Every structure is written in structure tokens, then in C-alpha cells.
CSV table of C-alpha atoms in Angstrom, one decimal:
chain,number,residue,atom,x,y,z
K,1,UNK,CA,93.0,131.6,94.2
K,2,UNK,CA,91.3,132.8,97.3
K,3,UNK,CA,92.4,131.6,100.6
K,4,UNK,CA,90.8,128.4,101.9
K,5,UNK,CA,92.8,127.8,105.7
K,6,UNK,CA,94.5,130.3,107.4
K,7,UNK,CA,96.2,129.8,110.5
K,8,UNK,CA,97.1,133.0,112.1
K,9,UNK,CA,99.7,132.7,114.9
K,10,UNK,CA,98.9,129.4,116.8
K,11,UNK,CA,99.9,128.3,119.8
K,12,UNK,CA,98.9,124.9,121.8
K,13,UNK,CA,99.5,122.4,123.9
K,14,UNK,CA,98.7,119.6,125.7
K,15,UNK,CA,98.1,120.5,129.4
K,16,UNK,CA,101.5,122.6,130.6
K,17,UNK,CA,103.1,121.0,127.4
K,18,UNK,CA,103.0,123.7,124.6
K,19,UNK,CA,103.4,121.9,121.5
K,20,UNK,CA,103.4,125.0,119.3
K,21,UNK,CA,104.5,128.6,119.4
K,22,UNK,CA,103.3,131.5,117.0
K,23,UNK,CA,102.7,129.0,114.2
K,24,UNK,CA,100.9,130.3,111.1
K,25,UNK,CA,100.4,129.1,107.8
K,26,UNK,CA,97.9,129.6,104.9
K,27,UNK,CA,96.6,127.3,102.6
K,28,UNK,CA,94.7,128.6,99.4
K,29,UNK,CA,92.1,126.9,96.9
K,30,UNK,CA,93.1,124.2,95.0
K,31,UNK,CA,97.1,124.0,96.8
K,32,UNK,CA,98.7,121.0,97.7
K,33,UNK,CA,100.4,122.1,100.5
K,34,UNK,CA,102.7,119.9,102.8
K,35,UNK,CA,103.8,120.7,106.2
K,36,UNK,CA,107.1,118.9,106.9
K,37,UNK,CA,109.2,118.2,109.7
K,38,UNK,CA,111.4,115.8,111.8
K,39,UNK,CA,109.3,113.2,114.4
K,40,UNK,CA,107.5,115.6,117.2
K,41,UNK,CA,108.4,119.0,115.9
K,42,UNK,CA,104.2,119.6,116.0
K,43,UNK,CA,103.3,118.9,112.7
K,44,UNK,CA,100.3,116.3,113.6
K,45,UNK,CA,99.2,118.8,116.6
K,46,UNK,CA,98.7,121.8,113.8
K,47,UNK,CA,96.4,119.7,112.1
K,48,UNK,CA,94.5,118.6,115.5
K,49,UNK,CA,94.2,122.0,115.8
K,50,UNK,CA,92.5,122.3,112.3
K,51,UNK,CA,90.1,119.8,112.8
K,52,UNK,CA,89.0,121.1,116.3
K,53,UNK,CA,90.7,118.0,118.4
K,54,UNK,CA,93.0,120.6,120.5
K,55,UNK,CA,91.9,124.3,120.9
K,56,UNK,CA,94.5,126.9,120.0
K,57,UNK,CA,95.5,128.5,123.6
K,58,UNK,CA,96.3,131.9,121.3
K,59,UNK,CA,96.1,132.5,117.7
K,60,UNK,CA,92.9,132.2,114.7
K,61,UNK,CA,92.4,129.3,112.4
K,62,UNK,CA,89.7,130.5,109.8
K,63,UNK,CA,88.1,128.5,106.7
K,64,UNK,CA,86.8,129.9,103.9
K,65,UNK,CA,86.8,133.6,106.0
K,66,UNK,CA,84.8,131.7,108.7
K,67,UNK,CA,86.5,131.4,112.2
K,68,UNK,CA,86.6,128.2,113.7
K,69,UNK,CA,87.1,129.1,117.1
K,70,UNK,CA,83.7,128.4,118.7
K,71,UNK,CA,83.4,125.6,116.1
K,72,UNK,CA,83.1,122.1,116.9
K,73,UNK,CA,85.0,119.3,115.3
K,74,UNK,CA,81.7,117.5,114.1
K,75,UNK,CA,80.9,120.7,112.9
K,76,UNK,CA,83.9,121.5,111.0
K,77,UNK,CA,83.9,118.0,109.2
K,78,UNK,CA,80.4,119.4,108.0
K,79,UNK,CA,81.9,122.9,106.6
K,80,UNK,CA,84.1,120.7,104.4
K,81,UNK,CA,87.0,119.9,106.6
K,82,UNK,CA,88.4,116.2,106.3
K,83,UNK,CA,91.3,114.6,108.5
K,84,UNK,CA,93.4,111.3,107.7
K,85,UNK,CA,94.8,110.9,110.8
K,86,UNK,CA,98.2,108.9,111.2
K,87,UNK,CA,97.7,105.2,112.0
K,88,UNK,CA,94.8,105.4,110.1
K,89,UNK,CA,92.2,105.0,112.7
K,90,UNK,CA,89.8,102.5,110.6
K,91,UNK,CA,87.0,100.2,112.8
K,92,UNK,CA,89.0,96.9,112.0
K,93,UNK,CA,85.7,94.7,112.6
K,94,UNK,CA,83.9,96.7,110.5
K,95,UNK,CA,83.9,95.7,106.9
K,96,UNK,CA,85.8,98.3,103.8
K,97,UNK,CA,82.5,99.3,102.8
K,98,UNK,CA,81.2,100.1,106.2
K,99,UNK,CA,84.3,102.2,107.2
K,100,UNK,CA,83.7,103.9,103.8
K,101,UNK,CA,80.1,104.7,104.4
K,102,UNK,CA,81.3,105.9,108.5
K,103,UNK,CA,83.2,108.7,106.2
K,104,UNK,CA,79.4,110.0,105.1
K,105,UNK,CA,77.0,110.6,107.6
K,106,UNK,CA,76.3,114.3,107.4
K,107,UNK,CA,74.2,116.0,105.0
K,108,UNK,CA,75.0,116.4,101.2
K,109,UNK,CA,77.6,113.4,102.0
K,110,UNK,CA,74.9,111.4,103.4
K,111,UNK,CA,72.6,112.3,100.4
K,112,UNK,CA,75.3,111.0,97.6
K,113,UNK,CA,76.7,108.2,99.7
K,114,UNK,CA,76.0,105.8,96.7
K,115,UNK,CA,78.2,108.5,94.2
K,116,UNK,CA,80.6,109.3,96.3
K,117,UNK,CA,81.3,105.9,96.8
K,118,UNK,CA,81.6,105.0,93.4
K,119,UNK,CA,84.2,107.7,92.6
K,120,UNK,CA,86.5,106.4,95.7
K,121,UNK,CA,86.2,102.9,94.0
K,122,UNK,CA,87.3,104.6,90.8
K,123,UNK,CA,90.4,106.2,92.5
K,124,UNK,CA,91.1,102.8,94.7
K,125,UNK,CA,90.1,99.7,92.4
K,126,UNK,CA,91.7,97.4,95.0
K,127,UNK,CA,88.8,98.7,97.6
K,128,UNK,CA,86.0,98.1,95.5
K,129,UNK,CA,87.8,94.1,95.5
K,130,UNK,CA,88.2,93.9,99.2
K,131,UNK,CA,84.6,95.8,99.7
K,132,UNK,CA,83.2,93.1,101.8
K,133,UNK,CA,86.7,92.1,103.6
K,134,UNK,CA,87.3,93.6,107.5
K,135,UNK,CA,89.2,96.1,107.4
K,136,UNK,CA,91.5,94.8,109.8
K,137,UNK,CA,92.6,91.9,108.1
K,138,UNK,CA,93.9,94.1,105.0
K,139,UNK,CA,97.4,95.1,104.5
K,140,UNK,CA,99.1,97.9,105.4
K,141,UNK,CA,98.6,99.2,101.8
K,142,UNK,CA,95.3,99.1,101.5
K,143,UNK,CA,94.4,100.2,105.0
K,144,UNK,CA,96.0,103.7,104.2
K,145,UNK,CA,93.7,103.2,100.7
K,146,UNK,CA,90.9,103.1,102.8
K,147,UNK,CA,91.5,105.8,105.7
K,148,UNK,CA,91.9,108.3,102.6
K,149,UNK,CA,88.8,107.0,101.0
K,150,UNK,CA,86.8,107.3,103.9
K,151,UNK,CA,88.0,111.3,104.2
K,152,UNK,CA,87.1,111.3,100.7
K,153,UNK,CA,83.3,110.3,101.6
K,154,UNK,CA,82.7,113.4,103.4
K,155,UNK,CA,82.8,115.0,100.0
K,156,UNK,CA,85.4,117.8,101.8
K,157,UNK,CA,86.8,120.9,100.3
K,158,UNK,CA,89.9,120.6,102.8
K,159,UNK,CA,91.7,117.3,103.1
K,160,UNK,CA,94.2,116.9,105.9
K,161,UNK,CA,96.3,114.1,105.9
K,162,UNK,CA,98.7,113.2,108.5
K,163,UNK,CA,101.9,110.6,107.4
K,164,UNK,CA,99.9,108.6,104.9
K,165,UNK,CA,103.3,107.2,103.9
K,166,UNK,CA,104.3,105.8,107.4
K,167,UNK,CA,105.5,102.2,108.3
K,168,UNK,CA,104.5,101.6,104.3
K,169,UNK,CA,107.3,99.6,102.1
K,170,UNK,CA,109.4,102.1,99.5
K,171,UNK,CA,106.7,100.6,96.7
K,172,UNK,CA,103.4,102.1,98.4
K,173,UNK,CA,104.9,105.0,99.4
K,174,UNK,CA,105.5,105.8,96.2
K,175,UNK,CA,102.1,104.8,95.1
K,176,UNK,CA,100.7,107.0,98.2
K,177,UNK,CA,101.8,109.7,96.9
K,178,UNK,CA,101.0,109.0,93.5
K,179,UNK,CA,97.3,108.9,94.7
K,180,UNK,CA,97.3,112.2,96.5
K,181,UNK,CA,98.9,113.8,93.5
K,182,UNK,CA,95.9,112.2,91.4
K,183,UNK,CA,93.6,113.9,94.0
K,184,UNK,CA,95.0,117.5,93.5
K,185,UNK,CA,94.7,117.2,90.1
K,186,UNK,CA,90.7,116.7,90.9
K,187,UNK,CA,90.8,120.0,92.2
K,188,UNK,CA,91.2,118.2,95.9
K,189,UNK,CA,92.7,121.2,98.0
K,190,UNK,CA,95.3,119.3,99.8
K,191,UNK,CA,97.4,120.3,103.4
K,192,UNK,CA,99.7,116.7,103.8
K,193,UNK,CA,102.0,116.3,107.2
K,194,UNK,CA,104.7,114.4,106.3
K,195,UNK,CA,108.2,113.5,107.3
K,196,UNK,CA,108.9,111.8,103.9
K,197,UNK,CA,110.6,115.0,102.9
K,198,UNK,CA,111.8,114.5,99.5
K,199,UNK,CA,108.6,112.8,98.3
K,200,UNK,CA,106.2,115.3,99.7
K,201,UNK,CA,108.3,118.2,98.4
K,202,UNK,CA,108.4,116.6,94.4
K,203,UNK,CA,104.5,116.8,94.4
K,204,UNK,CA,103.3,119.8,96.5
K,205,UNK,CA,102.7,123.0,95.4
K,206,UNK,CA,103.9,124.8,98.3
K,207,UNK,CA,105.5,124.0,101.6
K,208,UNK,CA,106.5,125.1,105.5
K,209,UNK,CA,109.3,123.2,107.5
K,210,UNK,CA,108.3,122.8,111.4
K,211,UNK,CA,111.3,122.5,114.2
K,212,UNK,CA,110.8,122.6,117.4
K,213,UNK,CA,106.9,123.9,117.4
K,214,UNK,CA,107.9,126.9,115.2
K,215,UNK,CA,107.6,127.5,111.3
K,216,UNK,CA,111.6,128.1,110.1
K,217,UNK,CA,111.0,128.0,106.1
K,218,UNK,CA,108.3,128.2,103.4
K,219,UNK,CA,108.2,128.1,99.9
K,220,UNK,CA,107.8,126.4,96.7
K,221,UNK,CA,108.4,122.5,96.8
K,222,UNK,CA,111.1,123.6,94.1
K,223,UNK,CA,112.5,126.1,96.0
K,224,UNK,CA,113.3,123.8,99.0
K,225,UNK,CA,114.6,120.8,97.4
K,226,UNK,CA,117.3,123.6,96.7
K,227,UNK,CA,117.4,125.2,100.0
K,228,UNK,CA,121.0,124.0,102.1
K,229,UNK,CA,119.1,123.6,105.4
K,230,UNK,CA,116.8,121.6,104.2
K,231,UNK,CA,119.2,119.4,101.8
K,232,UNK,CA,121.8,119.0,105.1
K,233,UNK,CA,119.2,118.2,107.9
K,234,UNK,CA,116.3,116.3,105.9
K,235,UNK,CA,117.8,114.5,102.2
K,236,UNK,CA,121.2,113.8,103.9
K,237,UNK,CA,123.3,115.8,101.0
């Protein structure tokens, strides 16, 4: 598989506030990779680095061999780059199928708006129901339904999605991640921030752990669900 994201020794910050130190992580095509961690250990800043929201004050981020350091974040939604941000972020006055059709305004996207749309529908029945509904007056559920569907209208190589699972009941979090596991196996290259540790480890391919701004661990999802730091501090064993 050749490598889709790199991240090559990141640091950033917000103002004096660095966030992260010397973080990198790869990401290769056709992975479903999570990047896990407690509340505020930097795990929704890495991905604001990715999609050009905060600028790395040291460090590379590179897609598909291109570096994104002069690259804009309109620009990098372009090159195939899509971010579900945490708390969704939808236009609640806006109806489902216009927040869907906000996720398709560049180019090829643009082009097959109409097919595009179709296949989210497929993926999120319940959407193509509540199409003409505002978005803010759907639940919890089906807002997170339609944040990812709206990434997925970009038509992206890359999905980023940041806590899809939070402030859901036990039953959509499980069908959350049921979805994203039905998007990888699409060929969807996947890179999910999570803190819903044992969930997001049973379905990736890989995995890093983030404390304190710093990458401590990597590997398989197998390898660790098995791992004694991880079991202690994150399932409570």
C-alpha cells in the first residue's frame, strides 16, 4: 500500500500554548487508522493540522508525496482531504439535503453531486427520509449521519473524523462505528480521533495513543487491546 498521510514530527499550538510536540504518524492507502487518546491530549489539534486549520510551527505533513505546507485548507479539501469535525458543525437552518450538497462544491464533486448523493443515501437510508427536514431539528443520531455524509460529498481519498461517537447513546455508537467500518470496506481510507477506546481499536487497522501532545504507542488494533498500558489507563482492566 503506498503511503497516503504522513505526518513527520509535528509540533503546534495555539498562540504560546503548544498543543503538540514531535508528533508523527503515517497513514497508508486503504487503512483505517485511529488516533486515540484521553480528553485534550491533542488528538482533534493533529487533525486541524491535517486539514490546514492550525499550521504546524515545526514538522511536515505530506499527502500522496505532496507537501501541504503552503497549502490552503480549501485547497486541501480539493486534493481529496475530508474533515468531520467533533460537534458536527452542520448549518441547522439549512435543510439535510442542502448541508449534503455544502459537502460538494469543488470540481469532480460538484460535477457528480447527483451520484454522489445517491450513494450517501444508500449508506444512510434514514437521510434520504429526513432529506427535506432542517438539520437542526434531527437527533443526535442522525446529525452525526449527516456530518459524515456531507465529508463523504467531497468524494475524498482521506476521511478525518473527529469523536463521531460523542454525547451519542451506547446504541448509535455502536451503529457509528458500524458505519465507518462499512466505509473502509469501500476502500474509504480512514484516520478516526476517538476516545471511545475499545470500540475504535475492534475496527481499525492500525492505531497511535496520544498523552500529553506526544505519540506513546502504536500498533495493531489487536496488539493494543493486549497492551497493559492501555488495558489499565483506557478499558479499566
Amino acid at each position: 500500500m503506498r503511503h497516503m498521510l504522513n505526518i513527520g514530527g509535528i509540533d503546534v499550538g495555539y498562540g504560546d500554548v503548544q498543543v503538540l510536540w514531535d508528533v508523527s504518524l503515517e497513514v497508508r492507502e486503504g487503512e483505517f487508522v485511529a488516533l486515540l487518546g484521553a480528553n485534550g491530549a491533542g488528538k482533534t489539534t493533529t487533525l486541524n493540522a491535517v486539514s490546514g486549520l492550525l499550521r504546524p510551527r515545526k514538522g511536515t505533513i505530506t499527502f500522496l508525496g505532496q507537501d501541504l505546507a503552503r497549502t490552503p485548507a480549501y485547497r486541501r479539501a480539493e486534493l481529496g482531504i475530508a474533515h468531520v469535525p467533533e460537534g458536527r458543525r452542520l448549518f441547522p437552518e439549512m435543510s439535510v439535503r442542502e448541508n449534503l450538497e455544502m459537502g460538494a462544491l469543488h470540481g469532480e464533486a460538484r460535477r457528480k453531486r447527483r451520484e454522489t448523493m445517491e450513494e450517501v443515501f444508500s449508506i444512510f437510508p434514514r437521510l434520504r427520509e429526513r432529506q427535506h427536514q432542517l438539520a437542526g431539528s434531527l437527533s443526535g443520531g442522525e446529525q452525526q449521519m449527516l456530518a459524515i455524509g456531507r465529508g463523504l460529498m467531497s468524494r475524498p481519498k482521506l476521511l478525518l473524523l473527529d469523536e463521531p461517537s460523542l454525547g451519542l447513546a451506547p446504541m448509535l455508537v455502536a451503529q457509528v462505528f458500524q458505519v465507518a467500518s462499512e466505509l473502509h470496506s469501500r476502500g474509504m481510507t480512514i484516520l478516526l480521533v476517538e476516545q471511545n477506546v475499545r470500540h475504535a481499536l475492534e475496527v481499525c487497522s492500525r492505531a497511535y495513543v496520544l498523552e500529553n501532545g506526544r505519540i506513546v504507542l502504536q500498533g495493531t488494533g489487536t496488539e493494543l487491546l493486549a497492551n497493559p498500558h492501555v488495558r489499565e489507563a483506557y478499558l479499566g482492566i
